[in-house]
Coordinates of N, CA, C and O in Angstrom, one line a residue:
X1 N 9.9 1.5 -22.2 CA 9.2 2.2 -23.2 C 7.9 2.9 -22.5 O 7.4 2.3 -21.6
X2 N 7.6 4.0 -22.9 CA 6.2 4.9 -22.0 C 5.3 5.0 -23.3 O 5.6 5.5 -24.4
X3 N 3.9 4.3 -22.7 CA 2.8 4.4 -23.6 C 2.8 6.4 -24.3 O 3.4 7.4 -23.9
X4 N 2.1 6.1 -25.4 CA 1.8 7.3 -26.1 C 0.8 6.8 -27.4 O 0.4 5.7 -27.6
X5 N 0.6 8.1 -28.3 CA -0.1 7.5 -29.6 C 0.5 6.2 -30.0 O 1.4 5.8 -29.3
X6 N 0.2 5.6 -30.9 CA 0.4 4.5 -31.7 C 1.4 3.5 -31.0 O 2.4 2.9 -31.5
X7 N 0.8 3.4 -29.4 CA 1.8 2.5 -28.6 C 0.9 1.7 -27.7 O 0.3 2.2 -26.8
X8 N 0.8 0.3 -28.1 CA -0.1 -0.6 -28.1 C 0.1 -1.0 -26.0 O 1.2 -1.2 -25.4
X9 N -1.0 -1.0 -25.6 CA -0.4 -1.0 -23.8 C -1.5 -1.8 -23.6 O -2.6 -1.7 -24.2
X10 N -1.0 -2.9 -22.6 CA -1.7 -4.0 -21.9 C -1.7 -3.5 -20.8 O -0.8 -2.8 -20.4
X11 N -3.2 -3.7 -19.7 CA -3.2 -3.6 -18.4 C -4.4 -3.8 -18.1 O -5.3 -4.1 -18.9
X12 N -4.4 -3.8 -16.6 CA -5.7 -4.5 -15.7 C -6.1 -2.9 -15.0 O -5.4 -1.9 -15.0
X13 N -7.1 -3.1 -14.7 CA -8.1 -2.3 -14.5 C -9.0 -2.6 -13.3 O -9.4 -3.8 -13.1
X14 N -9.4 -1.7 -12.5 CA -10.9 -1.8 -11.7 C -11.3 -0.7 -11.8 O -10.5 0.1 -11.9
X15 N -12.6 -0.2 -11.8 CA -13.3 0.6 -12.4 C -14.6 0.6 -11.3 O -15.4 -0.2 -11.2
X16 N -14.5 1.8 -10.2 CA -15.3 2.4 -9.2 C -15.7 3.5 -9.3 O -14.9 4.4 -9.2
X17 N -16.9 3.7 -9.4 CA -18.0 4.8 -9.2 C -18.6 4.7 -7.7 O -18.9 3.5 -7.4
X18 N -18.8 5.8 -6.7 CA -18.9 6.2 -5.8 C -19.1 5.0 -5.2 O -20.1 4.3 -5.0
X19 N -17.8 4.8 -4.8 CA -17.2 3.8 -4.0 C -17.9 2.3 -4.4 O -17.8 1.4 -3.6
X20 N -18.5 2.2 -5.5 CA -19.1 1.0 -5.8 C -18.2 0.2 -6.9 O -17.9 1.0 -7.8
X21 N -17.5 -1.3 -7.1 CA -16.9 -1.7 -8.3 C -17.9 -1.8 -9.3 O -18.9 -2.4 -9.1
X22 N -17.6 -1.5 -10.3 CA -18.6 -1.7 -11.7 C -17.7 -2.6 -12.6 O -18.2 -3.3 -13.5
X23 N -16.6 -2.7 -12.4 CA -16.3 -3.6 -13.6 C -15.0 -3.8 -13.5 O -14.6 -2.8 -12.9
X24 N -14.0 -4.8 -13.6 CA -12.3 -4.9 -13.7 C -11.9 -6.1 -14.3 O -12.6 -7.1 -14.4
X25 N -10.9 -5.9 -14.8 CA -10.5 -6.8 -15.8 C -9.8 -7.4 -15.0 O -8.7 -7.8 -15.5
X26 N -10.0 -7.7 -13.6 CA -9.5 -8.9 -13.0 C -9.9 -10.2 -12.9 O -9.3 -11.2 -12.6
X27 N -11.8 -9.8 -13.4 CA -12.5 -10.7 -13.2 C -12.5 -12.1 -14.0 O -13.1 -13.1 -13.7
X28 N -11.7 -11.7 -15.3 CA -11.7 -12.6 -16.6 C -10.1 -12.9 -16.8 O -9.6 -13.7 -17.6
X29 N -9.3 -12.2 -15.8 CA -8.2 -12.6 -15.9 C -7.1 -12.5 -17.1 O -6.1 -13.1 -17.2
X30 N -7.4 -11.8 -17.8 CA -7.1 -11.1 -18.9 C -6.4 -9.6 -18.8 O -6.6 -9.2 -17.7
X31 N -6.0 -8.9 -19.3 CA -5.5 -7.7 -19.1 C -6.4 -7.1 -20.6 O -6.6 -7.8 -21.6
X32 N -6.8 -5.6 -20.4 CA -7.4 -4.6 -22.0 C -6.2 -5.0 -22.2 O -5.3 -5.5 -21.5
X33 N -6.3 -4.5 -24.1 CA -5.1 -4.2 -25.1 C -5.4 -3.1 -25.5 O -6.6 -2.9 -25.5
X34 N -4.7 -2.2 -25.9 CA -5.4 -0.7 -26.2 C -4.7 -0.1 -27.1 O -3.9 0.7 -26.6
X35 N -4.8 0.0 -28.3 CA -4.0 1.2 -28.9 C -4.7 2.4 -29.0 O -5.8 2.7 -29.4
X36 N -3.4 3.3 -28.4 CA -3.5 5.1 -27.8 C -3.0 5.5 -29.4 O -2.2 5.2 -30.4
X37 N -4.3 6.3 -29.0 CA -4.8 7.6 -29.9 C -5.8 7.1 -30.7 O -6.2 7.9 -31.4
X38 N -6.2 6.2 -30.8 CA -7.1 5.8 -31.9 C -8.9 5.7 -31.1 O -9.9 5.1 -31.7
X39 N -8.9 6.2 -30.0 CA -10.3 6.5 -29.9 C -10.6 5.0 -28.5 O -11.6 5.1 -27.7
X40 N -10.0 4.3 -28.6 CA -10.5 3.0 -27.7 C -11.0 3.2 -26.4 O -11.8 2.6 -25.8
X41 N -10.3 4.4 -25.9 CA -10.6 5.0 -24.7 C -11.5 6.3 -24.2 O -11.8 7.2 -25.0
X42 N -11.9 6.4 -23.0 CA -12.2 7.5 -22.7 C -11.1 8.5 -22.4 O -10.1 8.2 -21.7
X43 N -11.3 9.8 -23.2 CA -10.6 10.9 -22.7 C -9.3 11.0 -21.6 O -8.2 11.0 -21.9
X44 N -9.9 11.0 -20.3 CA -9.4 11.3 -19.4 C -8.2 10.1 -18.4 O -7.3 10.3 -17.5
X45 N -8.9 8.4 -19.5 CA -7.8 7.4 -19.3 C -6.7 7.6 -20.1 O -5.7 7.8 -19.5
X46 N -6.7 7.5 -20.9 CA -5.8 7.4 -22.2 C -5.1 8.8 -21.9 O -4.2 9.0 -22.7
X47 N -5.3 9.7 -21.2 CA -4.1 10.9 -21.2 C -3.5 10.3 -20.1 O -2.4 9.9 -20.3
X48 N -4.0 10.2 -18.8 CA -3.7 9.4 -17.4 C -2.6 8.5 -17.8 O -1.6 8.5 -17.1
X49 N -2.6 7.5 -18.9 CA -1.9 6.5 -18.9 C -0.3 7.0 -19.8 O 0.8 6.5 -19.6
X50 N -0.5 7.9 -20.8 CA 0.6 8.8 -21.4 C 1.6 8.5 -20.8 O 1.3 8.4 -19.6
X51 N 3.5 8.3 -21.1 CA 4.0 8.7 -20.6 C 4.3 7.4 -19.3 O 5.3 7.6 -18.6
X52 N 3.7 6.3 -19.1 CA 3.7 5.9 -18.1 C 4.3 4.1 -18.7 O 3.8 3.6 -19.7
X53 N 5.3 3.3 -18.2 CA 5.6 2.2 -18.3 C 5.3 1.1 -17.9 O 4.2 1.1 -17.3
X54 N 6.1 -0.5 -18.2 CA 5.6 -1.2 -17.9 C 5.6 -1.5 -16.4 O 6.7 -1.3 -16.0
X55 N 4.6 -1.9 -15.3 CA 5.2 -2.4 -14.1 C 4.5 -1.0 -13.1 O 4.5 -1.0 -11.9
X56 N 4.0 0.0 -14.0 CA 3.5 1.3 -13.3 C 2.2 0.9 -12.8 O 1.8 -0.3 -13.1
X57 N 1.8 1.4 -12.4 CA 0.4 1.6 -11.0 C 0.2 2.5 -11.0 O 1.3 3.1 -11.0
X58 N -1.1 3.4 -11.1 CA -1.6 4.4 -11.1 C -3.1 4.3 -10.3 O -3.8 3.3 -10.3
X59 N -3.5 5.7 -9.6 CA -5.2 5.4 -9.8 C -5.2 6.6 -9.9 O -4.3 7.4 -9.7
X60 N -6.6 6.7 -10.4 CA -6.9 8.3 -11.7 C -8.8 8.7 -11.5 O -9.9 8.2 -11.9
X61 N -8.7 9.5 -10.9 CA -9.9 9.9 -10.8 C -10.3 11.2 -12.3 O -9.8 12.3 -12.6
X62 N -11.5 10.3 -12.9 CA -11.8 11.1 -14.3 C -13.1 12.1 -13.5 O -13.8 11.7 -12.5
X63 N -13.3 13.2 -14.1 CA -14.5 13.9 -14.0 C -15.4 13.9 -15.0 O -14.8 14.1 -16.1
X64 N -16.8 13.6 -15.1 CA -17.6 13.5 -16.4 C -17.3 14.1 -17.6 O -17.7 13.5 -18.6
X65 N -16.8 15.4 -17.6 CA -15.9 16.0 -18.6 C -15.2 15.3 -19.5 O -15.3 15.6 -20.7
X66 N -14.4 14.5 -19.1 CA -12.8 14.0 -19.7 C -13.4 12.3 -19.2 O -12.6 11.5 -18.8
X67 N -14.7 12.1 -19.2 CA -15.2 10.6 -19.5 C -16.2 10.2 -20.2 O -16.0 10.0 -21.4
X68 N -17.6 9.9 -19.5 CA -18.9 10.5 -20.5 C -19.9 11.3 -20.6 O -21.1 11.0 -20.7
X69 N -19.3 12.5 -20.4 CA -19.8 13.9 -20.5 C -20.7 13.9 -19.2 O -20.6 12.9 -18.4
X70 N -21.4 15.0 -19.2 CA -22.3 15.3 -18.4 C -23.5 14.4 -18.7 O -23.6 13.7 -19.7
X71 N -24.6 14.4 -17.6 CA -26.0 13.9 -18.5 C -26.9 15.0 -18.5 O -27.0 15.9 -17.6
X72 N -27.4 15.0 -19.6 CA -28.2 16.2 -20.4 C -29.8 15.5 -20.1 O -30.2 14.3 -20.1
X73 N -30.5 16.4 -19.9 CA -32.2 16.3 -19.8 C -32.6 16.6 -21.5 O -32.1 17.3 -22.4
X74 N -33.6 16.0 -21.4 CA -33.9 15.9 -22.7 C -34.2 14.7 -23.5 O -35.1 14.4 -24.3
X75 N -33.1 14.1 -23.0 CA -32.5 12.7 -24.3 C -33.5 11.2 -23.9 O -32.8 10.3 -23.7
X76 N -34.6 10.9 -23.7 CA -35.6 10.1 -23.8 C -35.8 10.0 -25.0 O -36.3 11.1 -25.4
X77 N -35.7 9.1 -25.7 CA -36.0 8.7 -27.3 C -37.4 7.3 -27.2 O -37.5 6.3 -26.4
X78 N -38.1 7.6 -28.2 CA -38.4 6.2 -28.6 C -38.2 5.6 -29.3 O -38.9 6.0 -30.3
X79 N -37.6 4.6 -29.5 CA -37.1 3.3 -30.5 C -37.8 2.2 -30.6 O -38.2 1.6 -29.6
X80 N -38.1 1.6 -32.0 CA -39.0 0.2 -32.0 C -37.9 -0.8 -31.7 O -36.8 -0.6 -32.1
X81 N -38.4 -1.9 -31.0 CA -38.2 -2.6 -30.6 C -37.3 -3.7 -31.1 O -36.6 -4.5 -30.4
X82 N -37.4 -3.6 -32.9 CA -36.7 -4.3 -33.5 C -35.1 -3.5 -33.5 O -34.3 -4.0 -34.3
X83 N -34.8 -2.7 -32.7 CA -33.8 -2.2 -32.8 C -32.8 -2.6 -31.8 O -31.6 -2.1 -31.7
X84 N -33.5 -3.8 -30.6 CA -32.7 -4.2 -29.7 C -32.5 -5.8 -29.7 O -33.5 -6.4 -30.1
X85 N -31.7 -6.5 -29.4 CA -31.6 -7.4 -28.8 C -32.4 -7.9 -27.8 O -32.4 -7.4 -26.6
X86 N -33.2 -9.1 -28.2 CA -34.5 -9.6 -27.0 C -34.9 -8.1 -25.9 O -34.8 -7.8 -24.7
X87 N -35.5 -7.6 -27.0 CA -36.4 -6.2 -27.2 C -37.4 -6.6 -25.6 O -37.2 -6.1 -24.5
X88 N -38.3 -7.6 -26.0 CA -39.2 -8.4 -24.9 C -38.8 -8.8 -23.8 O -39.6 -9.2 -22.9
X89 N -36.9 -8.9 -23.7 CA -36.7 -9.6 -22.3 C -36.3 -8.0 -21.2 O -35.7 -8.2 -20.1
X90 N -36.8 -6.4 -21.7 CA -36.1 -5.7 -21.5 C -37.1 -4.9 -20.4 O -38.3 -4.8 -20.6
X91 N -36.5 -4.2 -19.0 CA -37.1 -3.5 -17.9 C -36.8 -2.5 -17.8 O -35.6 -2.2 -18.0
X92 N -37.5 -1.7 -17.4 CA -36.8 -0.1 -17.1 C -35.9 -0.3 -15.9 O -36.0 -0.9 -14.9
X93 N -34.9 0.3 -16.4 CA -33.8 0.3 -15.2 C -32.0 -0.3 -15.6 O -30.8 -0.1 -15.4
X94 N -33.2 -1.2 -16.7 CA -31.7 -2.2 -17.4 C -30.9 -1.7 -18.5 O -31.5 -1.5 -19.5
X95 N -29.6 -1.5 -18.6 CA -28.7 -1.1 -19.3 C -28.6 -2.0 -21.2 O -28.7 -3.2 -21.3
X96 N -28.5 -1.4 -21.8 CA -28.9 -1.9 -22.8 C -28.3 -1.5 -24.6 O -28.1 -0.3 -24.9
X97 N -28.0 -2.3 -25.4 CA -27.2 -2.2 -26.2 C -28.2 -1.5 -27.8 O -28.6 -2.3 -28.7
X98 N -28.3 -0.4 -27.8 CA -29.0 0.1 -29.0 C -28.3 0.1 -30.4 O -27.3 0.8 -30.7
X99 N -28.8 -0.6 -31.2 CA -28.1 -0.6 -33.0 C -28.9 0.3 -33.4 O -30.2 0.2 -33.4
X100 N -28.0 1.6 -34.1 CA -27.8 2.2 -34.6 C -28.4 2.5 -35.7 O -27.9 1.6 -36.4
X101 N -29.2 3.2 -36.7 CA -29.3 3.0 -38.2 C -27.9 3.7 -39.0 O -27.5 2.8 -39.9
X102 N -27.4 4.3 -39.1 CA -25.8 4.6 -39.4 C -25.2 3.6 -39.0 O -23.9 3.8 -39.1
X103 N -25.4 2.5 -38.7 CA -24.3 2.0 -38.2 C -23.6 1.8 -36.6 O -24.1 2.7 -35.9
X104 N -23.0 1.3 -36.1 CA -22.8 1.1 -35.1 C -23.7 0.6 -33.6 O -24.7 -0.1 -33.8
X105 N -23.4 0.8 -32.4 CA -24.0 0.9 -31.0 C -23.8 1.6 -30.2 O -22.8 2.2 -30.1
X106 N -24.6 1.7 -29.3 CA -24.6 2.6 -28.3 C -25.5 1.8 -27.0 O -26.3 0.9 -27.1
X107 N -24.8 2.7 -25.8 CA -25.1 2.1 -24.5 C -26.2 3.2 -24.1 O -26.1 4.5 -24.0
X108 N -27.4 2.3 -24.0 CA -28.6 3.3 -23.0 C -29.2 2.4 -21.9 O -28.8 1.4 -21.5
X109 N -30.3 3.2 -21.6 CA -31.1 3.2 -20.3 C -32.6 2.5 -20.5 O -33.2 3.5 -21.0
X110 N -33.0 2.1 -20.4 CA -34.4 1.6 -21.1 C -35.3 2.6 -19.6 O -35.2 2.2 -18.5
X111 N -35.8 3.5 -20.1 CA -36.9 4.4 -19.3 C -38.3 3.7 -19.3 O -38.9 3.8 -18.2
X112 N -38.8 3.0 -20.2 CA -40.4 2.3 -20.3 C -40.0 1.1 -21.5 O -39.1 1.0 -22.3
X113 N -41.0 0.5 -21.2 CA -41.2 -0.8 -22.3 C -42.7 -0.7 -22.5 O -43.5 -0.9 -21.6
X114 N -43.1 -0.5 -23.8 CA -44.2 -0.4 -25.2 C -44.5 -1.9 -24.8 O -44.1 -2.8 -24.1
X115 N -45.7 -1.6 -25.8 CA -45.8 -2.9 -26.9 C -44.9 -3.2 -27.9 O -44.4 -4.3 -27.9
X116 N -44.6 -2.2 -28.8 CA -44.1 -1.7 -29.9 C -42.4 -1.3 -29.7 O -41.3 -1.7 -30.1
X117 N -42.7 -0.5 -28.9 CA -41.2 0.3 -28.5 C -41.1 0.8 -27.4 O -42.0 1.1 -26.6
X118 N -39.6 0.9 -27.4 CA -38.9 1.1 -25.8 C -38.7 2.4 -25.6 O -38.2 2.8 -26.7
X119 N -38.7 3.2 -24.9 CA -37.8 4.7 -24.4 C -37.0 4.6 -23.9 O -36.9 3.9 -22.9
X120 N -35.9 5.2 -24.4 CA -34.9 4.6 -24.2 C -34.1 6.3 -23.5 O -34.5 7.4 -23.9
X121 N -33.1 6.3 -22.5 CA -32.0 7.7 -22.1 C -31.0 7.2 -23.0 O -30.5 6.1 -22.9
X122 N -30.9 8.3 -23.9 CA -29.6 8.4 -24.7 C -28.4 8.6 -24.0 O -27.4 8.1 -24.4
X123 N -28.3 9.3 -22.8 CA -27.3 9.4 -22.0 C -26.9 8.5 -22.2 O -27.6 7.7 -22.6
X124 N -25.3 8.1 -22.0 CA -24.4 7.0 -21.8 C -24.7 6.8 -20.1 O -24.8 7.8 -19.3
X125 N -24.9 5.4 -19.6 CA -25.2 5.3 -18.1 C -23.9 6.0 -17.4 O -23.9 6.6 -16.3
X126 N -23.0 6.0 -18.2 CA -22.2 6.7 -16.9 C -22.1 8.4 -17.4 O -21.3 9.1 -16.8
X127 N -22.5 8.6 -17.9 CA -22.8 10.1 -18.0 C -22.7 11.2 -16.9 O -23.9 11.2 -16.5
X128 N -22.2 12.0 -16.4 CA -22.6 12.3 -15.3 C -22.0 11.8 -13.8 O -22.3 12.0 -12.6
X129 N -21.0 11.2 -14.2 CA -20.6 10.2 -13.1 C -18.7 10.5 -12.9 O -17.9 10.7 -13.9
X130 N -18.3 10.5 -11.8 CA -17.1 10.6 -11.6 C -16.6 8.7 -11.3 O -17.0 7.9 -10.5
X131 N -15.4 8.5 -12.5 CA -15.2 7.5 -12.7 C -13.6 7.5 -11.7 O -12.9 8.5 -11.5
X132 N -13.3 6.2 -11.2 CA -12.1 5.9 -10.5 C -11.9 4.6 -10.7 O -12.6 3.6 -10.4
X133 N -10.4 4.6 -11.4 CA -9.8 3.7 -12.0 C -8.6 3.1 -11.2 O -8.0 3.9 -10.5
X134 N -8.3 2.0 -11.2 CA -7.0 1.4 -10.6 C -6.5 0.8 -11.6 O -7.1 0.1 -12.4
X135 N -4.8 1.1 -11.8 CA -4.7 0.4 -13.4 C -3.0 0.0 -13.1 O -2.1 0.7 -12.6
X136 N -2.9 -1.2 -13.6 CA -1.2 -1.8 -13.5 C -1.5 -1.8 -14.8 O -2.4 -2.4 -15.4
X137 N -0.4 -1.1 -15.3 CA 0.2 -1.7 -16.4 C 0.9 -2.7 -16.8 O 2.0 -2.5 -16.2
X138 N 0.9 -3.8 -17.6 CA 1.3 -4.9 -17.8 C 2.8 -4.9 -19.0 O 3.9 -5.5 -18.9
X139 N 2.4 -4.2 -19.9 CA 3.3 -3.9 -21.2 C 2.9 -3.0 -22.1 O 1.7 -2.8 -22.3
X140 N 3.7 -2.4 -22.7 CA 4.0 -1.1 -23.2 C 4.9 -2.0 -24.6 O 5.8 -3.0 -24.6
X141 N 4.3 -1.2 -26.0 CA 5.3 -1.8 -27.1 C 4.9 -0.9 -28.4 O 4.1 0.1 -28.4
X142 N 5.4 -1.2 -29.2 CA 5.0 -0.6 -30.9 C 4.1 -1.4 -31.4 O 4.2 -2.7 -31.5
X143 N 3.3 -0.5 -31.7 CA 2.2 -1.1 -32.7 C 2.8 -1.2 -34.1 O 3.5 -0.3 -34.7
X144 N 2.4 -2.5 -34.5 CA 2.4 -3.2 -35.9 C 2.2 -2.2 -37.1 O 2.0 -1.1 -36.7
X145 N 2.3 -2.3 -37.8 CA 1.5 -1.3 -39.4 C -0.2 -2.1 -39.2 O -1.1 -1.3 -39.2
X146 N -0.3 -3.1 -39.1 CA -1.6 -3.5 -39.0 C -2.5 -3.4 -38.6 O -3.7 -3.4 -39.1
X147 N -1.8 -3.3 -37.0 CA -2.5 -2.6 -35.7 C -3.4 -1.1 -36.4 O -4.6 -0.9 -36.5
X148 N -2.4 -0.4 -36.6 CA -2.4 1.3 -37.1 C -3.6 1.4 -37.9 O -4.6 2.0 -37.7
X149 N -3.2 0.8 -38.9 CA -4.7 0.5 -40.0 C -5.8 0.0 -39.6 O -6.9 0.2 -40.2
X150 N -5.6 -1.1 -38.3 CA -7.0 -1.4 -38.1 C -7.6 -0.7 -37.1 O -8.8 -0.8 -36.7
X151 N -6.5 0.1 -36.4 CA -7.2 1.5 -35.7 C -7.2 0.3 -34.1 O -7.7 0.9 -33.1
X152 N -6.7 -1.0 -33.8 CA -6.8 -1.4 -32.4 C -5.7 -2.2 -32.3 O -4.9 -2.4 -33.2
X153 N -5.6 -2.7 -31.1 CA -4.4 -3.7 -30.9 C -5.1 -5.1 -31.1 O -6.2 -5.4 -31.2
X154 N -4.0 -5.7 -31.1 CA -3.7 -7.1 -31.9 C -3.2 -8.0 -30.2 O -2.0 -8.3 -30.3
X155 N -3.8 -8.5 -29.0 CA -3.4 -9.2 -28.0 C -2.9 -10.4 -28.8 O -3.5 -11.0 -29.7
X156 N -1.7 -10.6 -28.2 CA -0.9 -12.0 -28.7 C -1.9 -13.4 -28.6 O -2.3 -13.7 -27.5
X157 N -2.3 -14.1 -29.7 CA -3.0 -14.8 -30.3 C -3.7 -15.0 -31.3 O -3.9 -16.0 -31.9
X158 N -3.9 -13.4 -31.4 CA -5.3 -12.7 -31.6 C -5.0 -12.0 -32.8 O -5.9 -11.2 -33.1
X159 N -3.6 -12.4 -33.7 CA -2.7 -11.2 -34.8 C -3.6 -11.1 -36.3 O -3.7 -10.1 -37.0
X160 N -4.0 -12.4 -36.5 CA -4.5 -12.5 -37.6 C -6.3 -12.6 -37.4 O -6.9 -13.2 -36.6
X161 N -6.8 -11.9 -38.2 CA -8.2 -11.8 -38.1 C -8.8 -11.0 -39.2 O -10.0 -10.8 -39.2

């Protein structure tokens, strides 16, 4: 079966930015679960992986375009402090999890630390960045009706929630 929309795909991952590892899902020994088309991914993975089965190997160089955009000048915000997670334990430099008033999160930059509040780059840290991925695919399958509705995959265990 070859991954596509609403086709739930397991795989391992390493994730290098200019020649440095930033992250792989080797490290937890786990494989992502992912259901395609519903947003889980960045752009430029989730087309890369289209089309492709179980037992495939690929590596995919994304351009900031078709990952997390460019970084734009500008985006320095200030945010009170009650808007982060151990607000007080935070340095410029440190990557950091901003809640939302709509709802949701978002990944920033902490530029200064206040009294009060933090400045924060709205940029996504990898903004700007050419991302390189190494990716086995593990399994390839149909998503559930449940899956679909809940907009993610369901890793065996994990069905009921």
């Amino acid at each position: 079966m070859k991954a596509g929309k609403d086709k739930v795909i397991a795989f391992h991952y390493t994730l290098t930015v200019d020649g440095e590892k930033v992250e792989s899902s080797h490290d937890g020994g786990e494989p992502l679960w992912i259901l395609l088309g519903h947003g889980q991914l960045i752009p430029g993975l989730e087309k890369a992986l289209e089309e492709h089965g179980a037992g495939d190997t690929l590596q995919v160089e994304i351009p900031p375009a078709d990952g997390y955009g460019e970084r734009q000048e500008g985006q320095i915000q200030r945010v009170p402090k009650k808007y982060f997670q151990q607000g007080n334990r935070l340095k410029p430099g440190m990557v950091t999890v901003l809640s939302l008033k709509q709802g949701g999160q978002r990944a920033v930059t902490v530029h200064k630390v206040g009294m009060s509040t933090i400045d924060v780059d709205m940029n996504h840290p990898m903004a700007g960045k050419t991302l390189n991925f190494d990716v086995a695919i593990q399994e390839v399958r149909e998503a559930t009706e449940e899956e679909i509705q809940h907009g993610h995959a369901h890793p065996p265990g994990a069905e009921a929630h």
